[in-house]
Short mmCIF file of N, CA and C in Angstrom, two decimals:
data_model
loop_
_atom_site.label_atom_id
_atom_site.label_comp_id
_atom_site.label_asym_id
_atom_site.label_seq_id
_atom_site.Cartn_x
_atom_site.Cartn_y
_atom_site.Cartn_z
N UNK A 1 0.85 -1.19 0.00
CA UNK A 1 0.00 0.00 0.00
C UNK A 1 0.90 1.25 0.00
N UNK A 2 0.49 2.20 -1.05
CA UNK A 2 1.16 3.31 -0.91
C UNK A 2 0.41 4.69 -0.29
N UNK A 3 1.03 5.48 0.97
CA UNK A 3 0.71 6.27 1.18
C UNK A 3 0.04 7.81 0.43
N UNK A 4 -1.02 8.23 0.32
CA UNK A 4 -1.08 9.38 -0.53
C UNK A 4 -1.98 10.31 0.21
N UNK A 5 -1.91 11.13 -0.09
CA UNK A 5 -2.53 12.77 0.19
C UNK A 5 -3.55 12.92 -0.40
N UNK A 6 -4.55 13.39 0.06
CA UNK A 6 -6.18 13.37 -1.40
C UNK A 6 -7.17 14.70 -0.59
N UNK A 7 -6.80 16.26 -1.63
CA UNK A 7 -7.52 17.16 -0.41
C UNK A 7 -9.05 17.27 -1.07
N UNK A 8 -9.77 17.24 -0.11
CA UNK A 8 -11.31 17.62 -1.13
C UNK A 8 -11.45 18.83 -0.82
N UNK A 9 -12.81 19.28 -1.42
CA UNK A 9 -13.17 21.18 -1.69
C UNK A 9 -14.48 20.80 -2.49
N UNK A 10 -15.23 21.49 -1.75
CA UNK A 10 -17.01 21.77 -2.37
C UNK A 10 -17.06 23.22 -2.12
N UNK A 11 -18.13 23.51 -3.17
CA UNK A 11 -18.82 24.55 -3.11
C UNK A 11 -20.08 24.91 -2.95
N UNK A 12 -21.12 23.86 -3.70
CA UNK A 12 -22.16 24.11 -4.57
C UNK A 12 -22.56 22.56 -4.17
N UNK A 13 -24.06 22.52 -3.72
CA UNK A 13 -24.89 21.32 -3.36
C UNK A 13 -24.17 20.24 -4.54
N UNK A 14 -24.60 19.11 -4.09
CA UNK A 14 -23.93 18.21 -5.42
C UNK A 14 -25.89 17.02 -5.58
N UNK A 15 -25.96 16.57 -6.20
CA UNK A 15 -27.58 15.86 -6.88
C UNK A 15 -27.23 15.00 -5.52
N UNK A 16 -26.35 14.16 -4.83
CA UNK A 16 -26.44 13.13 -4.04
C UNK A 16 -26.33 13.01 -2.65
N UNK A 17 -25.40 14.36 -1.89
CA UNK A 17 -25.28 14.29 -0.92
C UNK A 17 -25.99 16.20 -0.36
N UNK A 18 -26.55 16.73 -1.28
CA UNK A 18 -26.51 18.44 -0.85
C UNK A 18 -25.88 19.01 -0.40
N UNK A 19 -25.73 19.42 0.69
CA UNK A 19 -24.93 20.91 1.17
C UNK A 19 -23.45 20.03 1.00
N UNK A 20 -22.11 21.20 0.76
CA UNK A 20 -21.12 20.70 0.51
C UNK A 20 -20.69 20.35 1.31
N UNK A 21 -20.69 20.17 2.89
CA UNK A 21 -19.86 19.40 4.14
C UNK A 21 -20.25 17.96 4.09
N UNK A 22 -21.63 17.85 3.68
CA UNK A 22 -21.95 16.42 3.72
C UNK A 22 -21.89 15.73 2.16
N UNK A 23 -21.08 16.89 1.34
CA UNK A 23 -20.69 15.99 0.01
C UNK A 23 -19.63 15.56 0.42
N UNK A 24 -18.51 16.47 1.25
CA UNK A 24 -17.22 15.97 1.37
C UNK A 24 -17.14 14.32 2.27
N UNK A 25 -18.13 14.61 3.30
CA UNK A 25 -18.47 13.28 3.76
C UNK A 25 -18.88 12.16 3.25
N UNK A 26 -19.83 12.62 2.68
CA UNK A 26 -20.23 11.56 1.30
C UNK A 26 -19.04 10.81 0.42
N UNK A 27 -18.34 12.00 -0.02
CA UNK A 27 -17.10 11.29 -0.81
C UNK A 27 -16.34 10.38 0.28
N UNK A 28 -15.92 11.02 1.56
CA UNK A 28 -15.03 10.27 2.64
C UNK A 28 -15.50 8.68 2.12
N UNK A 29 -16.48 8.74 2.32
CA UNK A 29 -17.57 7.42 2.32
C UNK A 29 -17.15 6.34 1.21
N UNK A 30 -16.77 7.17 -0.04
CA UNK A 30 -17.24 6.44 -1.46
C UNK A 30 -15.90 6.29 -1.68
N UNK A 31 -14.53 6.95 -1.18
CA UNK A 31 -12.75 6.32 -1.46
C UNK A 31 -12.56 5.14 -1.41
N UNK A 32 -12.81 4.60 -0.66
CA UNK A 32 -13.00 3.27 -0.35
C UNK A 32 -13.33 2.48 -1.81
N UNK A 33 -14.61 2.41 -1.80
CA UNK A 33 -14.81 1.39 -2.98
C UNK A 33 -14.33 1.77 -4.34
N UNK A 34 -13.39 2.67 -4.70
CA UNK A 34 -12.67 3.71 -5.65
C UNK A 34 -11.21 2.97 -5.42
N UNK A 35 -10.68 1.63 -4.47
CA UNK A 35 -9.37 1.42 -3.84
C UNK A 35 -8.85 2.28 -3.13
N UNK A 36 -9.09 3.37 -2.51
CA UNK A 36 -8.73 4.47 -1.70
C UNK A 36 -9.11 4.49 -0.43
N UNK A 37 -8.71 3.69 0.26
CA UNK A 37 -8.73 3.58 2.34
C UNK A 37 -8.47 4.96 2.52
N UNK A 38 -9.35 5.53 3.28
CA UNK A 38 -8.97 6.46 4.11
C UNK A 38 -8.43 6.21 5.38
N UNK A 39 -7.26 6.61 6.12
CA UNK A 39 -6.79 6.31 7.40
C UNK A 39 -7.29 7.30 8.23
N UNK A 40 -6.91 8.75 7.94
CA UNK A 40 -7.01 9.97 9.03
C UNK A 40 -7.63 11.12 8.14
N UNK A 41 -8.65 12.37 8.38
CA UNK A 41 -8.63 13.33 7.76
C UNK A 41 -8.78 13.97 8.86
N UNK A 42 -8.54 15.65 8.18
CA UNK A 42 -8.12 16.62 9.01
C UNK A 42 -9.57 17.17 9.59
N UNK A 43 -9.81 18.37 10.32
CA UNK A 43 -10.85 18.91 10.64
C UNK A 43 -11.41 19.42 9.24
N UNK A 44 -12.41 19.88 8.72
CA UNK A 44 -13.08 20.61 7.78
C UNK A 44 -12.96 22.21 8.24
N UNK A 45 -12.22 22.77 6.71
CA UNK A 45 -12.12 24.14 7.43
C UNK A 45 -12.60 24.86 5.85
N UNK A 46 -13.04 26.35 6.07
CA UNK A 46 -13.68 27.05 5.05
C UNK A 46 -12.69 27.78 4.83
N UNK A 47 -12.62 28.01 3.39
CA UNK A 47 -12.38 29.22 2.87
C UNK A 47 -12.51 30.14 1.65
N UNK A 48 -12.27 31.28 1.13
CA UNK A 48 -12.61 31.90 0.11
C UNK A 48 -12.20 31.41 -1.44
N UNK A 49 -12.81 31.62 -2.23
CA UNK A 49 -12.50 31.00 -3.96
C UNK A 49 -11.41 31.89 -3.50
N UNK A 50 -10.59 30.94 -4.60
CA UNK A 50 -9.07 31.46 -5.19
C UNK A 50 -8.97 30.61 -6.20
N UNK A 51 -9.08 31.79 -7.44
CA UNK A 51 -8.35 33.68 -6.90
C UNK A 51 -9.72 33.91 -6.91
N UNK A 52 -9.93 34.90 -5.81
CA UNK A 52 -11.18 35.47 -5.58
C UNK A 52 -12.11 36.24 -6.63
N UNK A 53 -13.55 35.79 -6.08
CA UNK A 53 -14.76 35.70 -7.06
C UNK A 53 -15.56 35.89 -6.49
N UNK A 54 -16.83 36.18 -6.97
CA UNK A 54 -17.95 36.08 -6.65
C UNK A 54 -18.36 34.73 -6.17
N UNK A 55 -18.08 33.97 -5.87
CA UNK A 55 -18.37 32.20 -5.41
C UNK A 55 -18.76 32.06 -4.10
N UNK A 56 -19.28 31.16 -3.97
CA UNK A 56 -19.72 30.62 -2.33
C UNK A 56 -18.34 30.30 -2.06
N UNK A 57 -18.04 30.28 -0.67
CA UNK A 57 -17.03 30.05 -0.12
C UNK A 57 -17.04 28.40 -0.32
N UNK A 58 -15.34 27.92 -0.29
CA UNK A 58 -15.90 26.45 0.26
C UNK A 58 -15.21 25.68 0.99
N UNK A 59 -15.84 24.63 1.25
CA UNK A 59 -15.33 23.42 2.66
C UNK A 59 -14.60 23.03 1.88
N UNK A 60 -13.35 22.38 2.60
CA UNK A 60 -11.99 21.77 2.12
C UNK A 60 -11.44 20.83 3.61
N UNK A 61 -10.61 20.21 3.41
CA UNK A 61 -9.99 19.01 4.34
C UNK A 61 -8.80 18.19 3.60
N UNK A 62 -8.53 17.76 4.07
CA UNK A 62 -7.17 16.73 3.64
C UNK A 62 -7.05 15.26 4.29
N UNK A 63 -6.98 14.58 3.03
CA UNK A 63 -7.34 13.14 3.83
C UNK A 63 -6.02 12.24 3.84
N UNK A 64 -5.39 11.81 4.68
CA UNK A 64 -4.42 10.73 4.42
C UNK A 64 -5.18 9.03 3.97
N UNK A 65 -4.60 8.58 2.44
CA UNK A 65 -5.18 7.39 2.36
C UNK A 65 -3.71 6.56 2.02
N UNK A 66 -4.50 5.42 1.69
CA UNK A 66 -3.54 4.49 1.19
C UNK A 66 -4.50 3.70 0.14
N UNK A 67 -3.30 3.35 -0.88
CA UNK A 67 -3.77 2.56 -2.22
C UNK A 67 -3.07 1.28 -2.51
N UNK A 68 -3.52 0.71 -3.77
CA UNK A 68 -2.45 -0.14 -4.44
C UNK A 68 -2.59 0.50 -6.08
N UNK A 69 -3.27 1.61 -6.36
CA UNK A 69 -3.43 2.26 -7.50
C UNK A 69 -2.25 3.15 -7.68
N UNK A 70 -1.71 3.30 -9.18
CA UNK A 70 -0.95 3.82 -9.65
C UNK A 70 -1.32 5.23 -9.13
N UNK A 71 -0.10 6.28 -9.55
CA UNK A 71 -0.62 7.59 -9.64
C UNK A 71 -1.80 8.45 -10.61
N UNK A 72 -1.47 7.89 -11.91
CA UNK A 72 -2.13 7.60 -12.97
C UNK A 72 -3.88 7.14 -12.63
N UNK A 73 -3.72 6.00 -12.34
CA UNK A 73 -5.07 5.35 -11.72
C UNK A 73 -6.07 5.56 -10.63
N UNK A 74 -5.04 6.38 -9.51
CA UNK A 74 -5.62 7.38 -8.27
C UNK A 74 -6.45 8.98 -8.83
N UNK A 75 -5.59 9.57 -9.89
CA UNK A 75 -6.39 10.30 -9.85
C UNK A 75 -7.69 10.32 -11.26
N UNK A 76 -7.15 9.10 -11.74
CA UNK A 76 -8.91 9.16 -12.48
C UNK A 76 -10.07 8.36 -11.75
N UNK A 77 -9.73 7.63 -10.82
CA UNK A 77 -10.76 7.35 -9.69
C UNK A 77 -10.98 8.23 -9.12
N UNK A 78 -10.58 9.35 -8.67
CA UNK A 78 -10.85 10.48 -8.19
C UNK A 78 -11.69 11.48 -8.89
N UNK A 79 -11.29 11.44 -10.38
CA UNK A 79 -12.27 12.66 -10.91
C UNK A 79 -13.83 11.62 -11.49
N UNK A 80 -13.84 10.41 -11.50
CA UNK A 80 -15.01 9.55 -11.84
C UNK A 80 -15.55 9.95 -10.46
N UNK A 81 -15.40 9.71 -9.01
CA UNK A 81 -15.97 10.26 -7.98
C UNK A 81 -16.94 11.60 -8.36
N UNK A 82 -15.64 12.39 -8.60
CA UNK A 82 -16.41 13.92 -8.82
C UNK A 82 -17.21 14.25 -9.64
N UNK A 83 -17.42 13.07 -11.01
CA UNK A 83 -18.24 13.13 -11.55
C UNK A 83 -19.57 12.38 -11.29
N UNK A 84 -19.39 11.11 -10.36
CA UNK A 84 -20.29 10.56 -10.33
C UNK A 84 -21.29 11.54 -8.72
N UNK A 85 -20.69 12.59 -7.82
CA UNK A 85 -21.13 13.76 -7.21
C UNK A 85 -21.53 14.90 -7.88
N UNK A 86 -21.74 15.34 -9.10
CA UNK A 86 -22.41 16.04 -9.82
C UNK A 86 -21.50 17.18 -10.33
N UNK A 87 -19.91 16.91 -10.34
CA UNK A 87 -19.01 17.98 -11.18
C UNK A 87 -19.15 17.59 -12.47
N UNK A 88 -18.75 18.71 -13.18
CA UNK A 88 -18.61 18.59 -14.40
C UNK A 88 -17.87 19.90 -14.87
N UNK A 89 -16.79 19.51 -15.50
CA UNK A 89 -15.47 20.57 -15.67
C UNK A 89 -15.68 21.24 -17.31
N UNK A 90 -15.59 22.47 -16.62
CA UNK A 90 -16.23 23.83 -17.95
C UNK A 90 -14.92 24.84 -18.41
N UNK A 91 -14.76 25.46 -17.06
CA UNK A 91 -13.30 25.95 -16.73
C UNK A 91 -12.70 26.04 -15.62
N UNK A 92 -11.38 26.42 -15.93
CA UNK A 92 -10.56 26.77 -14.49
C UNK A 92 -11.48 27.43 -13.60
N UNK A 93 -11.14 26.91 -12.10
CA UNK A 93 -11.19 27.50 -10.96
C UNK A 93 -12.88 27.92 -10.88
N UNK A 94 -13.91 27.37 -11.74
CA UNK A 94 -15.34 27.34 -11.84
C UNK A 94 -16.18 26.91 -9.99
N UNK A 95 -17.15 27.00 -9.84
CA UNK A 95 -17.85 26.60 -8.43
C UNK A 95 -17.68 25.16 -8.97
N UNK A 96 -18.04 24.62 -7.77
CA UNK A 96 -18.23 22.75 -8.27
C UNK A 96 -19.13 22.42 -6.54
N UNK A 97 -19.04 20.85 -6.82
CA UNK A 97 -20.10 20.40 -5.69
C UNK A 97 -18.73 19.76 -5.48
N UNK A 98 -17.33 18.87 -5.92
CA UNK A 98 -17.15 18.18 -5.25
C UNK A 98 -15.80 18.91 -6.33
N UNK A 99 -14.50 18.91 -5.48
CA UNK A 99 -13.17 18.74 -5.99
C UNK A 99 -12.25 17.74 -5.32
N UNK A 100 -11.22 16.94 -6.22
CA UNK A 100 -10.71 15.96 -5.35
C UNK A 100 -9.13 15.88 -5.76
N UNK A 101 -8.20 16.26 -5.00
CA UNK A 101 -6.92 16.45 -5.79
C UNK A 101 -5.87 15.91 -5.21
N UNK A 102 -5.42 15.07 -5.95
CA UNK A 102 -4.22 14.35 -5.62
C UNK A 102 -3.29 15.05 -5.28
N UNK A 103 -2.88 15.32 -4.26
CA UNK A 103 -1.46 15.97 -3.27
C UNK A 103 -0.08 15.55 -3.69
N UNK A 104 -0.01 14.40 -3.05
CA UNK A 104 1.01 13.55 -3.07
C UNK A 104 0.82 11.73 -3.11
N UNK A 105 1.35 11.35 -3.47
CA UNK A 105 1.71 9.78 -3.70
C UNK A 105 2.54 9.18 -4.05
N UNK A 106 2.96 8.57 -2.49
CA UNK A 106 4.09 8.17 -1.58
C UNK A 106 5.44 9.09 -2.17
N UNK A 107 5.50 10.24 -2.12
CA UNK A 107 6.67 10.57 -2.27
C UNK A 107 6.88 11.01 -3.61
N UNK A 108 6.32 10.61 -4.58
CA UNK A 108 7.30 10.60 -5.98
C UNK A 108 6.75 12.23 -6.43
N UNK A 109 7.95 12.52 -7.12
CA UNK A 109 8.41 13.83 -7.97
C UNK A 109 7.84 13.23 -9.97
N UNK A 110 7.13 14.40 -10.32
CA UNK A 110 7.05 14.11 -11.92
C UNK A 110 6.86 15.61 -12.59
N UNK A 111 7.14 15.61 -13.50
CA UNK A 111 7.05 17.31 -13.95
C UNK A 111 6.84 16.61 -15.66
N UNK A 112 7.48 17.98 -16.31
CA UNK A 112 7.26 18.04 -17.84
C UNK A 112 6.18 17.63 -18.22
N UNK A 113 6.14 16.69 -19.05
CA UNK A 113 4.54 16.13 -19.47
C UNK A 113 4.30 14.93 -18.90
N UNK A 114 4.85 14.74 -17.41
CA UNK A 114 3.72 13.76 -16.61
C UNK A 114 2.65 13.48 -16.30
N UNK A 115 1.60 12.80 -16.64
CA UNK A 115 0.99 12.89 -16.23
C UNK A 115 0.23 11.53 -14.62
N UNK A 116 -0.12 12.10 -13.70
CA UNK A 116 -0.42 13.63 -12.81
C UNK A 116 1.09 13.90 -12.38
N UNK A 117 1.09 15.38 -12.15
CA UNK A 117 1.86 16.43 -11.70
C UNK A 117 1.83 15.84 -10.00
N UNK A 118 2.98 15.57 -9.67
CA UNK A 118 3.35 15.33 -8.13
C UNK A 118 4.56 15.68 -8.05
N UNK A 119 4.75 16.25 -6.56
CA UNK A 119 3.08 16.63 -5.85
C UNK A 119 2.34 17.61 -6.26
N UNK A 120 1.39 17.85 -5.63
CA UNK A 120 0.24 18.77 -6.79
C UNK A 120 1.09 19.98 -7.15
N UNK A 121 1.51 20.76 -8.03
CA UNK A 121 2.29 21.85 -8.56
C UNK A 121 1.57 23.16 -7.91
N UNK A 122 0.95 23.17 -7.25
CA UNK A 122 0.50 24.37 -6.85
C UNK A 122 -0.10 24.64 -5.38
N UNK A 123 0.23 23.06 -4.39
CA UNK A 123 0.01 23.13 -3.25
C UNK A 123 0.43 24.22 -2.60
N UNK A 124 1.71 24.70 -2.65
CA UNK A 124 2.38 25.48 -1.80
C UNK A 124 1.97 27.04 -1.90
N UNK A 125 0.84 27.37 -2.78
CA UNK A 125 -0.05 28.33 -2.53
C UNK A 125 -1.23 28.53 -2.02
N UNK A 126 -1.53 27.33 -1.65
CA UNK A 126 -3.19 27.12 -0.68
C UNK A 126 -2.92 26.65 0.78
N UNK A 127 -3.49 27.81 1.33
CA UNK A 127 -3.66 27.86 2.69
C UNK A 127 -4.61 26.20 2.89
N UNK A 128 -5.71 26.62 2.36
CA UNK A 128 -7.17 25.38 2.37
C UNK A 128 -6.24 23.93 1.95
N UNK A 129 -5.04 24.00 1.30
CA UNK A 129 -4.26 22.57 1.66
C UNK A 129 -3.67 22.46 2.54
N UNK A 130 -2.08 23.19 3.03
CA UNK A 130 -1.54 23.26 3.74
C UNK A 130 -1.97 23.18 5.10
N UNK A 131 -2.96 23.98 5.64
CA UNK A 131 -3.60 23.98 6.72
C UNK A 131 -3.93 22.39 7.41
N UNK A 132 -5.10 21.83 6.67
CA UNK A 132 -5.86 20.44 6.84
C UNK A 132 -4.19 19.65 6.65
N UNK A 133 -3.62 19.61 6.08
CA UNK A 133 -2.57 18.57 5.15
C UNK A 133 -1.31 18.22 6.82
N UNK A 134 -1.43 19.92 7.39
CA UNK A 134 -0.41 19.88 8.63
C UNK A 134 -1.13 18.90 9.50
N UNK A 135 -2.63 19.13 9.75
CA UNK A 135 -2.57 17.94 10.92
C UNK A 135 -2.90 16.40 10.36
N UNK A 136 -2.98 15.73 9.38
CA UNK A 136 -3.12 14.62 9.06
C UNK A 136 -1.48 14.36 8.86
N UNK A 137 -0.58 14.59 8.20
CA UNK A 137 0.96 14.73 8.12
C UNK A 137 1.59 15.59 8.10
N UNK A 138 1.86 16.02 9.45
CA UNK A 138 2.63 17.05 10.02
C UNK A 138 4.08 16.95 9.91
N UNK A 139 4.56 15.67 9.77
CA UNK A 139 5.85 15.73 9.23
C UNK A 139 6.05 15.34 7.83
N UNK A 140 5.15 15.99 7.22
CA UNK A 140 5.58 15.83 5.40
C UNK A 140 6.54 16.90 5.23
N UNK A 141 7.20 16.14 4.35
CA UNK A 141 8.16 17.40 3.58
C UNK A 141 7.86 17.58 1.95
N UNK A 142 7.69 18.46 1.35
CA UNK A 142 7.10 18.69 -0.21
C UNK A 142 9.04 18.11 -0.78
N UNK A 143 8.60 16.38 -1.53
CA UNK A 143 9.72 16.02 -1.89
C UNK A 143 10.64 16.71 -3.40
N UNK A 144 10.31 17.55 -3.50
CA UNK A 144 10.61 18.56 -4.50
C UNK A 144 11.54 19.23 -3.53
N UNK A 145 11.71 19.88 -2.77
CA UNK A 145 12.46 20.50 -2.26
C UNK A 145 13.30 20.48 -0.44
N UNK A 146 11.82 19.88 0.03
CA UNK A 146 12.40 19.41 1.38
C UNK A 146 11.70 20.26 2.38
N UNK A 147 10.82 21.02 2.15
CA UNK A 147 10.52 22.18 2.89
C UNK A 147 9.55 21.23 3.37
N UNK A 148 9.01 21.57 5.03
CA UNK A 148 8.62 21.29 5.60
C UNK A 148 6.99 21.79 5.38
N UNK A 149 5.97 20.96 5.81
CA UNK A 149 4.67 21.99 5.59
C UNK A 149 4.87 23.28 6.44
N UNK A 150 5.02 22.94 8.03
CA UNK A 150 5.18 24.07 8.33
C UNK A 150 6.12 25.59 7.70
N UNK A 151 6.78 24.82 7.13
CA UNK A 151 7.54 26.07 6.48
C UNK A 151 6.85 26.78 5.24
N UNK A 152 6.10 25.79 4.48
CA UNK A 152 5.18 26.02 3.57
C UNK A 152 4.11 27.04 3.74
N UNK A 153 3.38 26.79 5.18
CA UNK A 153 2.20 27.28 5.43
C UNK A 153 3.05 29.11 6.19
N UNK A 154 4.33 28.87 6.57
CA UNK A 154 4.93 30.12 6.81
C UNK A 154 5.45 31.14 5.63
N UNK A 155 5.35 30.32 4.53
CA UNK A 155 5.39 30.82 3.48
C UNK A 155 4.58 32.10 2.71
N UNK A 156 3.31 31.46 3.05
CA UNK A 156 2.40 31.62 1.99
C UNK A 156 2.00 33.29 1.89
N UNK A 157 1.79 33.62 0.79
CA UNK A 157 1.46 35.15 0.57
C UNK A 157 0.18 35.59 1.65
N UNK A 158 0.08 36.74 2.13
CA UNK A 158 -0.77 37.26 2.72
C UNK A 158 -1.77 37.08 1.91
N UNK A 159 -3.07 37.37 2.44
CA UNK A 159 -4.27 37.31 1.76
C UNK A 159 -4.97 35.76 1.61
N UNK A 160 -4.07 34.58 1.75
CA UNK A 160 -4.82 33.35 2.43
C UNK A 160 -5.38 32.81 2.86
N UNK A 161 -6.58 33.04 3.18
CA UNK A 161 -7.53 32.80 4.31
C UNK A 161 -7.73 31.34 4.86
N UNK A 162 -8.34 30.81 5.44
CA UNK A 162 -8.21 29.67 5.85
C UNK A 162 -8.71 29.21 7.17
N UNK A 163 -10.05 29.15 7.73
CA UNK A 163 -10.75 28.86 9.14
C UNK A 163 -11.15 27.47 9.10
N UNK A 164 -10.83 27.02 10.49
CA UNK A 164 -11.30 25.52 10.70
C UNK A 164 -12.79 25.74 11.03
N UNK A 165 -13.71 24.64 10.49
CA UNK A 165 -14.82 25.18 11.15
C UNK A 165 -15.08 25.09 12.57
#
């Protein structure tokens, strides 16, 4: 079994579970039969679209799982989830009922035209990851560079927002 990172984010009721805290739960629910054990997730904490919009705010968390699925294979079980919760991808950074994004898995580095990008290429600008991601693995280090989350989340540009609920 390989260790991986999997953060969710709702916005917008989804057809199966409604309000977005109990989609994210809902999904908690449905990793599982996707090959995705969940071990630990973090508290559920809110925060603002980014880059900011007119959008409902939304619930986000970070789940530690474990697989025997490729990287490859983790995250299209992941977006069949989000589709089978009522997303459907139009454009960037759009409202959705359910987002599901592969973080990390177990460690490995991929760039250029890998496909998926690990660890996610753009973690180290979201508070709504970093935050949830510190207390499920508090001693991760982003294997790209070595930086600690905490150093990550000390990082991050002002204007971040980020409340546990």
């Amino acid at each position: 079994m390989t260790a991986i990172l999997v953060a969710l984010g709702a916005n917008l009721h989804s057809p199966r579970f409604g309000l977005p805290l109990s989609t994210l739960e809902g999904a908690l629910t449905l990793l599982p039969s996707r090959g995705i054990a969940v071990r630990h997730c973090s508290r559920r904490y809110r925060s603002p679209p980014w880059p900011p919009s007119g959008q409902p705010w939304y619930l986000n968390a970070v789940a530690l799982c474990e697989t025997l699925l490729t990287p490859a294979e983790t995250l299209e079980q992941l977006h069949v989830l989000e589709v089978d919760l009522g997303r459907s991808r139009g454009y960037r950074n759009q409202a959705r009922p359910l987002d599901l994004d592969l973080i990390d898995h177990g460690g490995r580095v991929t760039g250029g035209g890998d496909w998926p990008r690990l660890p996610h290429p753009r973690l180290q600008e979201r508070a709504f990851v970093l935050l949830p991601l510190a207390e499920v693995a508090p001693d991760w280090r982003d294997p790209r560079n070595g930086r600690t989350v905490a150093q990550l989340i000390e990082s991050l540009e002002a204007g971040h927002r980020c409340e546990p609920l």
